[in-house]
Short mmCIF file of C-alpha atoms in Angstrom, two decimals:
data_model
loop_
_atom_site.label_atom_id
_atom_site.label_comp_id
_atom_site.label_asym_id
_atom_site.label_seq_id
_atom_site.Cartn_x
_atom_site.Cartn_y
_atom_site.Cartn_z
CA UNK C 164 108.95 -59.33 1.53
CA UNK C 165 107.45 -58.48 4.68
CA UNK C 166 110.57 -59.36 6.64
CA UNK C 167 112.80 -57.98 4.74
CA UNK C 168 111.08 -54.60 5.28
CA UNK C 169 111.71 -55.21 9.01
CA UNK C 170 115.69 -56.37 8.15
CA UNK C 171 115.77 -52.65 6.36
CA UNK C 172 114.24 -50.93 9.01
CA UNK C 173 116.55 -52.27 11.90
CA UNK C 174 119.60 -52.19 9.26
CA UNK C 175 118.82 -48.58 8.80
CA UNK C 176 118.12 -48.10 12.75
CA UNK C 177 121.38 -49.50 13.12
CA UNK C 178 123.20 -47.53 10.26
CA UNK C 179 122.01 -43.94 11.53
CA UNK C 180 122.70 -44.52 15.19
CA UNK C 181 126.45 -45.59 14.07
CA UNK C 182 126.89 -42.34 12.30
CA UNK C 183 125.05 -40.45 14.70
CA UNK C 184 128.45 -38.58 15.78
CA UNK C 185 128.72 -36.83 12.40
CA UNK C 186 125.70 -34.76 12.81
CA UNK C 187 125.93 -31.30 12.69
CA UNK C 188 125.59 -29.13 15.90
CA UNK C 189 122.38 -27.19 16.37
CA UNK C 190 122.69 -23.23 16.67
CA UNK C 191 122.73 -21.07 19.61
CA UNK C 192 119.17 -21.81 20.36
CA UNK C 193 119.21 -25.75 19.94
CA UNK C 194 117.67 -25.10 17.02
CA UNK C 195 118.03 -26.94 13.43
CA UNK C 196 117.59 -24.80 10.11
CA UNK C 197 117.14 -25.86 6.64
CA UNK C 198 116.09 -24.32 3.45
CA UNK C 199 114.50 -24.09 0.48
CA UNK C 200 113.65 -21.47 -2.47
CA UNK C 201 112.19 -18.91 -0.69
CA UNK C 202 111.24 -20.60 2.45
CA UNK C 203 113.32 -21.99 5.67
CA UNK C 204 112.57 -23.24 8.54
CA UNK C 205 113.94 -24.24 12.25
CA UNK C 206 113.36 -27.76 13.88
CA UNK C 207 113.83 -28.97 17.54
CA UNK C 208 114.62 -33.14 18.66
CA UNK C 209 111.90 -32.26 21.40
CA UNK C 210 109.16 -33.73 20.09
CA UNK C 211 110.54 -33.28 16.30
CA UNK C 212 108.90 -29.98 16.28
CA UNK C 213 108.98 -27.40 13.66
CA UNK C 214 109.84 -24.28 15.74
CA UNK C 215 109.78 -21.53 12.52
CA UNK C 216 108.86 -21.38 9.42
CA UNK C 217 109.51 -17.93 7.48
CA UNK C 218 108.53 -16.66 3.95
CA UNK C 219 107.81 -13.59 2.87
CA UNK C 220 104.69 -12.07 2.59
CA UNK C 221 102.78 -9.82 -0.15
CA UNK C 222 105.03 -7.12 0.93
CA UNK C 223 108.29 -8.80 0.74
CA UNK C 224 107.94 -8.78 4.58
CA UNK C 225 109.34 -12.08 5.81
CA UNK C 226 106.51 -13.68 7.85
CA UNK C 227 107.47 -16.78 10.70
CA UNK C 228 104.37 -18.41 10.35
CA UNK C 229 103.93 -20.65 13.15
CA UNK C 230 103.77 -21.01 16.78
CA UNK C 231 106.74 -22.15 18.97
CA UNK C 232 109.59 -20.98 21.34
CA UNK C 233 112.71 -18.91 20.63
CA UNK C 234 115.44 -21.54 22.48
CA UNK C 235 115.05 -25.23 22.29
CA UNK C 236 114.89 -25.71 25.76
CA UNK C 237 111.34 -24.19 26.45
CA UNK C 238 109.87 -27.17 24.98
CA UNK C 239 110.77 -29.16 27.91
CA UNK C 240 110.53 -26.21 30.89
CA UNK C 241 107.26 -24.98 30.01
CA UNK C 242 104.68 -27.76 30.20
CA UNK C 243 101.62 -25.69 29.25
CA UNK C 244 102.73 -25.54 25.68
CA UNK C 245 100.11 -27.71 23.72
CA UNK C 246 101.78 -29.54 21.56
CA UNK C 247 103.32 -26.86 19.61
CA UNK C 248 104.81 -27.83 16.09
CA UNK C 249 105.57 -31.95 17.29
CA UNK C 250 104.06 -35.55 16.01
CA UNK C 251 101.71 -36.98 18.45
CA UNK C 252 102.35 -40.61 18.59
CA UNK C 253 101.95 -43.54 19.08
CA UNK C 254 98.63 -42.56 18.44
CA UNK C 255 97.09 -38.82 17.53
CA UNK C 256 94.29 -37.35 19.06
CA UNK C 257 91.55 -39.09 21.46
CA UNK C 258 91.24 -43.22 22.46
CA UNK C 259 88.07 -43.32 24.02
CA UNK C 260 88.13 -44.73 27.76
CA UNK C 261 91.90 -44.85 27.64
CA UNK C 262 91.37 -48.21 26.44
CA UNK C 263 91.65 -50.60 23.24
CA UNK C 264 91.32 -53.88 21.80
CA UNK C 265 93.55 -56.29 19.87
CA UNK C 266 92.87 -60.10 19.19
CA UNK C 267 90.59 -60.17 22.17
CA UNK C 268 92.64 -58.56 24.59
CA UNK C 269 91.96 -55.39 25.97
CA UNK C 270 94.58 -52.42 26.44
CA UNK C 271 94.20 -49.59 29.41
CA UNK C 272 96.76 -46.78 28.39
CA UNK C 273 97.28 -43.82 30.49
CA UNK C 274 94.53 -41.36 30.44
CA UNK C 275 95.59 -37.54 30.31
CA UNK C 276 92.44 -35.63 29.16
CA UNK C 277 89.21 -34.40 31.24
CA UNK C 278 89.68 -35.59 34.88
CA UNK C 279 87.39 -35.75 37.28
CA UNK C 280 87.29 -36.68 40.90
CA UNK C 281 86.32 -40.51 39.92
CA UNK C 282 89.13 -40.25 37.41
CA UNK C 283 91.86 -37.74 38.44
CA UNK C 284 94.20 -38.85 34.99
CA UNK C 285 91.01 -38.44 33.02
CA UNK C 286 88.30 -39.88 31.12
CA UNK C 287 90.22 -40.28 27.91
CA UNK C 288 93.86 -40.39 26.59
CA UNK C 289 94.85 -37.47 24.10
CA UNK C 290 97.97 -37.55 21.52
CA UNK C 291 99.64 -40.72 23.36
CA UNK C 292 99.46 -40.08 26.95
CA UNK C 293 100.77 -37.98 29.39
CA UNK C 294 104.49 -38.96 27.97
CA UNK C 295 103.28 -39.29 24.13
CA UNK C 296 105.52 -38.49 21.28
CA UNK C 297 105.96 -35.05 21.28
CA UNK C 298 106.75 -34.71 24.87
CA UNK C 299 109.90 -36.60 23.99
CA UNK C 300 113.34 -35.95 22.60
CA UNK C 301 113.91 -37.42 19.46
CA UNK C 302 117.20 -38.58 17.82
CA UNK C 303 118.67 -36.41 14.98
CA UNK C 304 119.73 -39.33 12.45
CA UNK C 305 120.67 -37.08 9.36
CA UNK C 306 120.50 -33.38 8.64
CA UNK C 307 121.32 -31.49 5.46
CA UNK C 308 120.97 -28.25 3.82
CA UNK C 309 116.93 -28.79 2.71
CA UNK C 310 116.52 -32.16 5.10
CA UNK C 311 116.12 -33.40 8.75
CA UNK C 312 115.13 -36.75 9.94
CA UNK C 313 114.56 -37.48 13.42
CA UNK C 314 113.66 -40.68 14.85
CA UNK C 315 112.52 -42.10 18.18
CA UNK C 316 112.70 -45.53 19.84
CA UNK C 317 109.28 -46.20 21.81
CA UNK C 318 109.67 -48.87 24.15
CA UNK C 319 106.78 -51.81 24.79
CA UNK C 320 104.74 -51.04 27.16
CA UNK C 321 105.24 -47.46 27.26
CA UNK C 322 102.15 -45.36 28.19
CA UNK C 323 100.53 -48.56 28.10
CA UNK C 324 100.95 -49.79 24.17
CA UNK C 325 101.97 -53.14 23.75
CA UNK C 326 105.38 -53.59 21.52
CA UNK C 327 108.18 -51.63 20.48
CA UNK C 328 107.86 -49.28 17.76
CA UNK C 329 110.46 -47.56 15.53
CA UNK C 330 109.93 -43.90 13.78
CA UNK C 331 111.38 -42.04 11.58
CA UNK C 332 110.05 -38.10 10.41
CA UNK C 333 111.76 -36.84 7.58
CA UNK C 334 111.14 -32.68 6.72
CA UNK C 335 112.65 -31.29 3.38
CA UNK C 336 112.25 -27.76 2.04
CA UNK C 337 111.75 -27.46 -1.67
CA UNK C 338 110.24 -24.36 -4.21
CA UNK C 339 108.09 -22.61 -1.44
CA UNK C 340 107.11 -26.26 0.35
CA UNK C 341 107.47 -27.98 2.97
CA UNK C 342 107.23 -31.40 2.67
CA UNK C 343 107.31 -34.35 5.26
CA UNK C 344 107.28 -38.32 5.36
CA UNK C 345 106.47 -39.98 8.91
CA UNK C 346 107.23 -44.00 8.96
CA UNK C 347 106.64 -46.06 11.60
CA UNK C 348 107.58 -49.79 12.12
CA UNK C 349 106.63 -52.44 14.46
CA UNK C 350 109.01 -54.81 15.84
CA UNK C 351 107.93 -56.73 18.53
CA UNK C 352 104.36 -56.98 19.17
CA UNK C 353 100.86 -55.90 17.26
CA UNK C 354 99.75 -52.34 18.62
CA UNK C 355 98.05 -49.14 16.80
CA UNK C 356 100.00 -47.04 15.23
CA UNK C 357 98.67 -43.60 13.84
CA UNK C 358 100.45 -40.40 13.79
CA UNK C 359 99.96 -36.56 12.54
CA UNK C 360 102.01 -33.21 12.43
CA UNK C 361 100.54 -30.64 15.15
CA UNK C 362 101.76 -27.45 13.99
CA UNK C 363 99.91 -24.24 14.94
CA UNK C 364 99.37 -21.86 11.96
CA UNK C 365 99.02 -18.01 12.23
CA UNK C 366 99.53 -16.39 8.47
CA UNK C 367 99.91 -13.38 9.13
CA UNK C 368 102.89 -14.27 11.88
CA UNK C 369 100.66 -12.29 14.37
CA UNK C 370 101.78 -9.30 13.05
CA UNK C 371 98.39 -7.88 11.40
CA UNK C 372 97.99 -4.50 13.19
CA UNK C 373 93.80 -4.93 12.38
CA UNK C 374 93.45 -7.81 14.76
CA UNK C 375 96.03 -11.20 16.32
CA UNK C 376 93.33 -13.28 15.36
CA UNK C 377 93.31 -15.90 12.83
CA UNK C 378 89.51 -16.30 12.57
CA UNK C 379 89.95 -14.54 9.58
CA UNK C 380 91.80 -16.72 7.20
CA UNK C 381 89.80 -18.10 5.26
CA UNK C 382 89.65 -21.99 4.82
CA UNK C 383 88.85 -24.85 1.98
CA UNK C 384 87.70 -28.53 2.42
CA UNK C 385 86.85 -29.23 -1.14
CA UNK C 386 86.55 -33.21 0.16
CA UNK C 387 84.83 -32.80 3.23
CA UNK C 388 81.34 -33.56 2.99
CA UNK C 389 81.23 -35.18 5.97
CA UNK C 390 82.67 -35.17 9.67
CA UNK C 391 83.18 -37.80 12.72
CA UNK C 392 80.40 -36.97 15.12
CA UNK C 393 81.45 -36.27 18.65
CA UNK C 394 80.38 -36.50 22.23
CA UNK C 395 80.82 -33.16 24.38
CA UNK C 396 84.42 -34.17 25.56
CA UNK C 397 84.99 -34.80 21.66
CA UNK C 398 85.36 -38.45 21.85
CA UNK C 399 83.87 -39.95 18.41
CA UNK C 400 80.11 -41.66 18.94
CA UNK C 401 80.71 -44.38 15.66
CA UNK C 402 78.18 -41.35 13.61
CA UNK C 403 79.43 -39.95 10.91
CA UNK C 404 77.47 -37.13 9.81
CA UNK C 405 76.98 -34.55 6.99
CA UNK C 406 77.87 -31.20 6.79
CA UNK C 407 75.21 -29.79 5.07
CA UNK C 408 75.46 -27.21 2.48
CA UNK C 409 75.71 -23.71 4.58
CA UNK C 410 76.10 -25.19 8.16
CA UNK C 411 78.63 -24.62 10.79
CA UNK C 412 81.02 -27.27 9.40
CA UNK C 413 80.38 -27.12 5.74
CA UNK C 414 83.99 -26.16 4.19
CA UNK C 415 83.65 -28.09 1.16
CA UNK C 416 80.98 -26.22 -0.69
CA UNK C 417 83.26 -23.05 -0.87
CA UNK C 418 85.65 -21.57 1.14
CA UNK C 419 84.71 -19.20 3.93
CA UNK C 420 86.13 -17.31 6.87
CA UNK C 421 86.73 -19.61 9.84
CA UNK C 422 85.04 -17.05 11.58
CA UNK C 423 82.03 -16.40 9.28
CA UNK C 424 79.67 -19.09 11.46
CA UNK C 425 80.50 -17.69 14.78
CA UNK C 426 77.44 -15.70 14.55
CA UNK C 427 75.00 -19.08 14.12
CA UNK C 428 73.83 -20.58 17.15
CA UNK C 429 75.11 -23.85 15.74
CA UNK C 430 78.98 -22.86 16.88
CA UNK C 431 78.27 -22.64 20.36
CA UNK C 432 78.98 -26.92 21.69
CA UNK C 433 80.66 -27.28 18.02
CA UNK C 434 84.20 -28.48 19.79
CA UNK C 435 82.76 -29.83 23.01
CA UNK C 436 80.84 -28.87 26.07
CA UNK C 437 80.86 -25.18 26.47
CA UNK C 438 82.92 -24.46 23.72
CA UNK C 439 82.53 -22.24 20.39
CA UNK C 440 84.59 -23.07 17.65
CA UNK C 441 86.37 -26.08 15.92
CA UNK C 442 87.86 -29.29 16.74
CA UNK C 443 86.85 -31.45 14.60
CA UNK C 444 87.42 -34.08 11.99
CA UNK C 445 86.46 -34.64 9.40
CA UNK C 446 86.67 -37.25 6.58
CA UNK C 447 88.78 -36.68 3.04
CA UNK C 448 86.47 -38.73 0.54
CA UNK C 449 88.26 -38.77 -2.74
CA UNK C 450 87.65 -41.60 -3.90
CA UNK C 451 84.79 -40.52 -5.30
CA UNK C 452 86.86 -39.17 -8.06
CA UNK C 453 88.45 -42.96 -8.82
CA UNK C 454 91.79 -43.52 -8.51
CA UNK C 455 94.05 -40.25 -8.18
CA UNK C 456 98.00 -39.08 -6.85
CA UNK C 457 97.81 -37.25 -3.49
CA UNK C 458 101.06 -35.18 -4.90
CA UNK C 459 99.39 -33.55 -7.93
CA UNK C 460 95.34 -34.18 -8.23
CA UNK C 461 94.53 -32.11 -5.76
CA UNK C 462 94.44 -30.40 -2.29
CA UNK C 463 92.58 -31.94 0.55
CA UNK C 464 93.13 -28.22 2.12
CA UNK C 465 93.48 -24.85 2.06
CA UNK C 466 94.47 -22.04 4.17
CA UNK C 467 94.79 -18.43 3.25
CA UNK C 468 95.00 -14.72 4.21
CA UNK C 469 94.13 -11.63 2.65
CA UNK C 470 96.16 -9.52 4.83
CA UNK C 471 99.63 -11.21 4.36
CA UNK C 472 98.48 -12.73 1.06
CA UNK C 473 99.79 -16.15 2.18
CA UNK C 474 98.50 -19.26 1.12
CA UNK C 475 98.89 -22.87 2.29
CA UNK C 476 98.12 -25.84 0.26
CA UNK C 477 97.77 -29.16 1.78
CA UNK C 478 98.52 -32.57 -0.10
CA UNK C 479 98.72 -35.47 1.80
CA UNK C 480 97.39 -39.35 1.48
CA UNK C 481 95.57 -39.57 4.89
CA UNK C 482 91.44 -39.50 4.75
CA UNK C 483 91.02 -37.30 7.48
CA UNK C 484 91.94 -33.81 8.50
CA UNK C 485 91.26 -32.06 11.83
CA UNK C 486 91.27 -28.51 12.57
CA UNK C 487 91.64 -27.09 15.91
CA UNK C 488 91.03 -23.13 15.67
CA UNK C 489 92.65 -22.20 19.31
CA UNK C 490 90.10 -22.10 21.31
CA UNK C 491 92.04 -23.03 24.67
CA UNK C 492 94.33 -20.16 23.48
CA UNK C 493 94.09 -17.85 26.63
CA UNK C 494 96.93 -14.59 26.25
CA UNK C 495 99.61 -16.66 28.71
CA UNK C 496 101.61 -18.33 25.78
CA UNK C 497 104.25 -15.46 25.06
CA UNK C 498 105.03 -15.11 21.19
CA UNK C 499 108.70 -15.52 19.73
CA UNK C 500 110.87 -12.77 18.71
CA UNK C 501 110.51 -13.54 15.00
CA UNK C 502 106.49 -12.61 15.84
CA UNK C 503 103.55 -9.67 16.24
CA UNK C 504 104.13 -6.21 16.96
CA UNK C 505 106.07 -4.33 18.97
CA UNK C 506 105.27 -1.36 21.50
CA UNK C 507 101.56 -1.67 20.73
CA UNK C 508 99.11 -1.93 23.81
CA UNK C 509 96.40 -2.98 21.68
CA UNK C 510 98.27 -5.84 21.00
CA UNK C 511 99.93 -7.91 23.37
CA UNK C 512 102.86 -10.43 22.40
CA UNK C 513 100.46 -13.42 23.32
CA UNK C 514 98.81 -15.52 21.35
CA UNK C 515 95.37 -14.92 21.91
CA UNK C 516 92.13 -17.59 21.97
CA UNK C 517 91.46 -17.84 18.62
CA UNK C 518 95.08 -16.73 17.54
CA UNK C 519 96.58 -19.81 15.81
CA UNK C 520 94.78 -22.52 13.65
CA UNK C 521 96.17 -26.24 14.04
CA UNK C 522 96.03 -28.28 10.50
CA UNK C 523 96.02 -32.11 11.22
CA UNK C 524 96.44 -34.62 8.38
CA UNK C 525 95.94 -37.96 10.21
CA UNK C 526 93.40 -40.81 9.75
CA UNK C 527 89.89 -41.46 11.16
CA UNK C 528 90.18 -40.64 14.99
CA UNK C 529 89.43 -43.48 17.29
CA UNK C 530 89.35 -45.59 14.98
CA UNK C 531 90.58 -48.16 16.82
CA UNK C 532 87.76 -48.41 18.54
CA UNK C 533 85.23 -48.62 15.83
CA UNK C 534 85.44 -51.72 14.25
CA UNK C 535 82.73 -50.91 12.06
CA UNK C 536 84.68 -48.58 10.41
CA UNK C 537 87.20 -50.75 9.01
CA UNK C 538 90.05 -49.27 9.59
CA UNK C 539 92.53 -51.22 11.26
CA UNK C 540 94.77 -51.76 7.93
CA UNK C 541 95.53 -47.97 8.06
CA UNK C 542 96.11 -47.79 11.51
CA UNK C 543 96.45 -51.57 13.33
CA UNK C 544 100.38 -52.49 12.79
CA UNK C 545 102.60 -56.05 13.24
CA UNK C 546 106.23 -57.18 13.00
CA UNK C 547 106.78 -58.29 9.72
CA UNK C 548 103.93 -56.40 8.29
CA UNK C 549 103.38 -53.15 6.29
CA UNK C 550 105.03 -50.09 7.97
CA UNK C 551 103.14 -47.20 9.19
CA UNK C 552 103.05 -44.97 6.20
CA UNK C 553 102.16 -40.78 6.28
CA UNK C 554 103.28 -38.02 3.42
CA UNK C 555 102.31 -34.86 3.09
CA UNK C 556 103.33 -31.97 1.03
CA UNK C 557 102.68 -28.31 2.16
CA UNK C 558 103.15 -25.68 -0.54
CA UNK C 559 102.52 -22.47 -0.48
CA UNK C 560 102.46 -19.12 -2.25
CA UNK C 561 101.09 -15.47 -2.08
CA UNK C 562 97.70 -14.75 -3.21
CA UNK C 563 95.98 -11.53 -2.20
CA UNK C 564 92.86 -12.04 -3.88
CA UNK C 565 90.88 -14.25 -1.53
CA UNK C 566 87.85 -16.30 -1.82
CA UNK C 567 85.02 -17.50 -0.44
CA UNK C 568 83.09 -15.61 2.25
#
């Protein structure tokens, strides 16, 4: 059974690239649209990256809810861009040391994250390495009216991960969702495989003449009791720790303002050295609950605002969920036309620190290495075995009445 999986895969591999020719031609922009009922949305090969995403608002305003560029080929000019809208792979967020360990032997992959003058590349390797995923142009393998799949050939070897590995990201557009389906196969040799969606979320499209920021959208963890603990350059320590009822990182007990801690000294360190603010993961434990379907028993998040009355519903079947709340943000990333105001001094067509929110669904980070944790059927892969398997359905509608604090 497990072979044949791998026969498919390649077959399909094979299949798509054949019939690659009859793919339809981006637009003027390099950009690829599809759509839904009431919702569309605009995707790039450059690190299969959602570019737009519009709906309309409370007001019947249409809203282009997330952070990207306005032509295809910023993506690859403009290196500062952090991972706007693309799928970090082979693996999402940190490896500690830059360095893993399979059957014994040990893997050094390229380091990208916090250097210092004993390690110029960096202490640790974020989102794949300094040529990850979404640094990378994808394939376009099929496009339709409501569907896009992209897929991307990484080589053994590359950035340091041993075998070859085959992807495929499918997006569709449905009733007001956005839904997407990331599998991963590989062929060649045993290597880690986990992989996420890294799209940057401001509801209110920056155009909320009260303030750009997004530290007031308020946010919902109702399965998040608990978090990975951290070391100041946010590499995970093997703790895993509570978030008590009330604290900085307690979500789960009700919804709140991500901004409604910022005032408790707790915040200040909370997403590394130096640093107020969120990055963090933290753990989806449903199975508290018994057995249950990630399409229809429940979100593992929500994120909403009163001003454009737009809410986001998460559904996915990955036990862990980061959110990053833009806190390297600085005013130098200019916003796209489809964004903010215009002729206003008070607010400039940046996106400010604290701006955006990022929305991860992923598994436990590093967990590759932390044995202990026992996670290397959801994120260890081999030829002939299991594919790499993510799904996750974003749906959203308009609710003005917001709660929580």
């Amino acid at each position: 059974m497990r072979l044949n999986l791998l026969s498919a895969a390649v077959f399909l591999l094979s299949t798509a690239l054949a019939s690659r020719n009859t793919v339809p031609e981006p637009d003027v922009n390099g950009k690829y649209w599809i759509y839904g009922e009431g919702i569309s949305a605009a995707f790039v090969p450059y690190g299969a990256s959602i570019s737009n995403l519009l709906i309309n608002d409370q007001y019947g305003i249409q809203r282009d809810i997330v952070t990207g560029f306005d032509n295809a080929s910023y993506y690859g000019i403009d290196r500062q861009h952090p991972h706007f809208g693309g799928v970090p792979g082979r693996y999402a967020n940190r490896i500690k040391n830059s360095s893993f360990e399979l059957d014994g032997v040990t893997y050094h992959v390229l380091a990208n994250e916090n250097p210092t003058a004993a390690h110029p590349d960096g202490l640790d390797t974020l989102h794949g390495g300094p040529d990850g995923w979404d640094w990378r142009n994808f394939t376009v393998e099929s496009y339709r009216n409501n569907s896009i799949t992209f897929s991307i050939v990484d080589p053994d070897g590359k950035e340091g991960f041993p075998g070859q590995v085959v992807s495929y990201i499918t997006y569709t557009l449905g009733k007001l969702t956005w839904d997407f389906k990331m599998v991963a196969i590989a062929t060649t040799k045993k290597t880690p495989i986990m992989l996420s969606s890294h799209t940057y979320w401001n509801l209110d499209g920056f155009a909320n003449n009260e303030t750009q920021s997004a530290l007031n959208h308020t946010f919902y963890l109702p399965y998040s009791g608990q978090r990975v603990g951290v070391d100041n350059i946010l590499i995970p320590t093997g703790d895993i720790l509570a978030n008590k009822r009330g604290s900085v990182n307690d979500f789960w007990s009700a919804p709140k303002q991500i901004g409604y801690s910022f005032s408790d000294p707790e915040i200040h360190g909370n997403c590394g050295f130096n640093c107020s603010g969120y990055d963090n993961c933290w753990l989806v434990n449903r199975d508290q609950e018994g057995p249950y379907d990630w399409r229809k028993d429940g979100f593992v998040a929500r994120l909403q605002s009163a001003w454009s009355g737009i809410q986001l519903d998460v559904y996915s079947d990955q036990e862990a969920f980061q959110m990053y709340s833009c806190n390297g943000q600085n005013g130098s990333m200019a916003l796209k036309t489809t964004q903010g105001l215009f002729d206003n001094a008070d607010f400039p067509r940046t996106i400010p620190k604290y701006g955006c929110v990022v929305l991860e669904v992923e598994d436990w980070i590093d967990g590759i290495n932390r044995p202990e944790w026992q996670r290397g059927r959801k994120q260890i892969f081999e030829p002939g075995g299991d594919p790499y398997v993510l799904q996750a359905s974003y749906r959203f509608s308009i609710n003005s009445t917001v709660t929580g604090a």
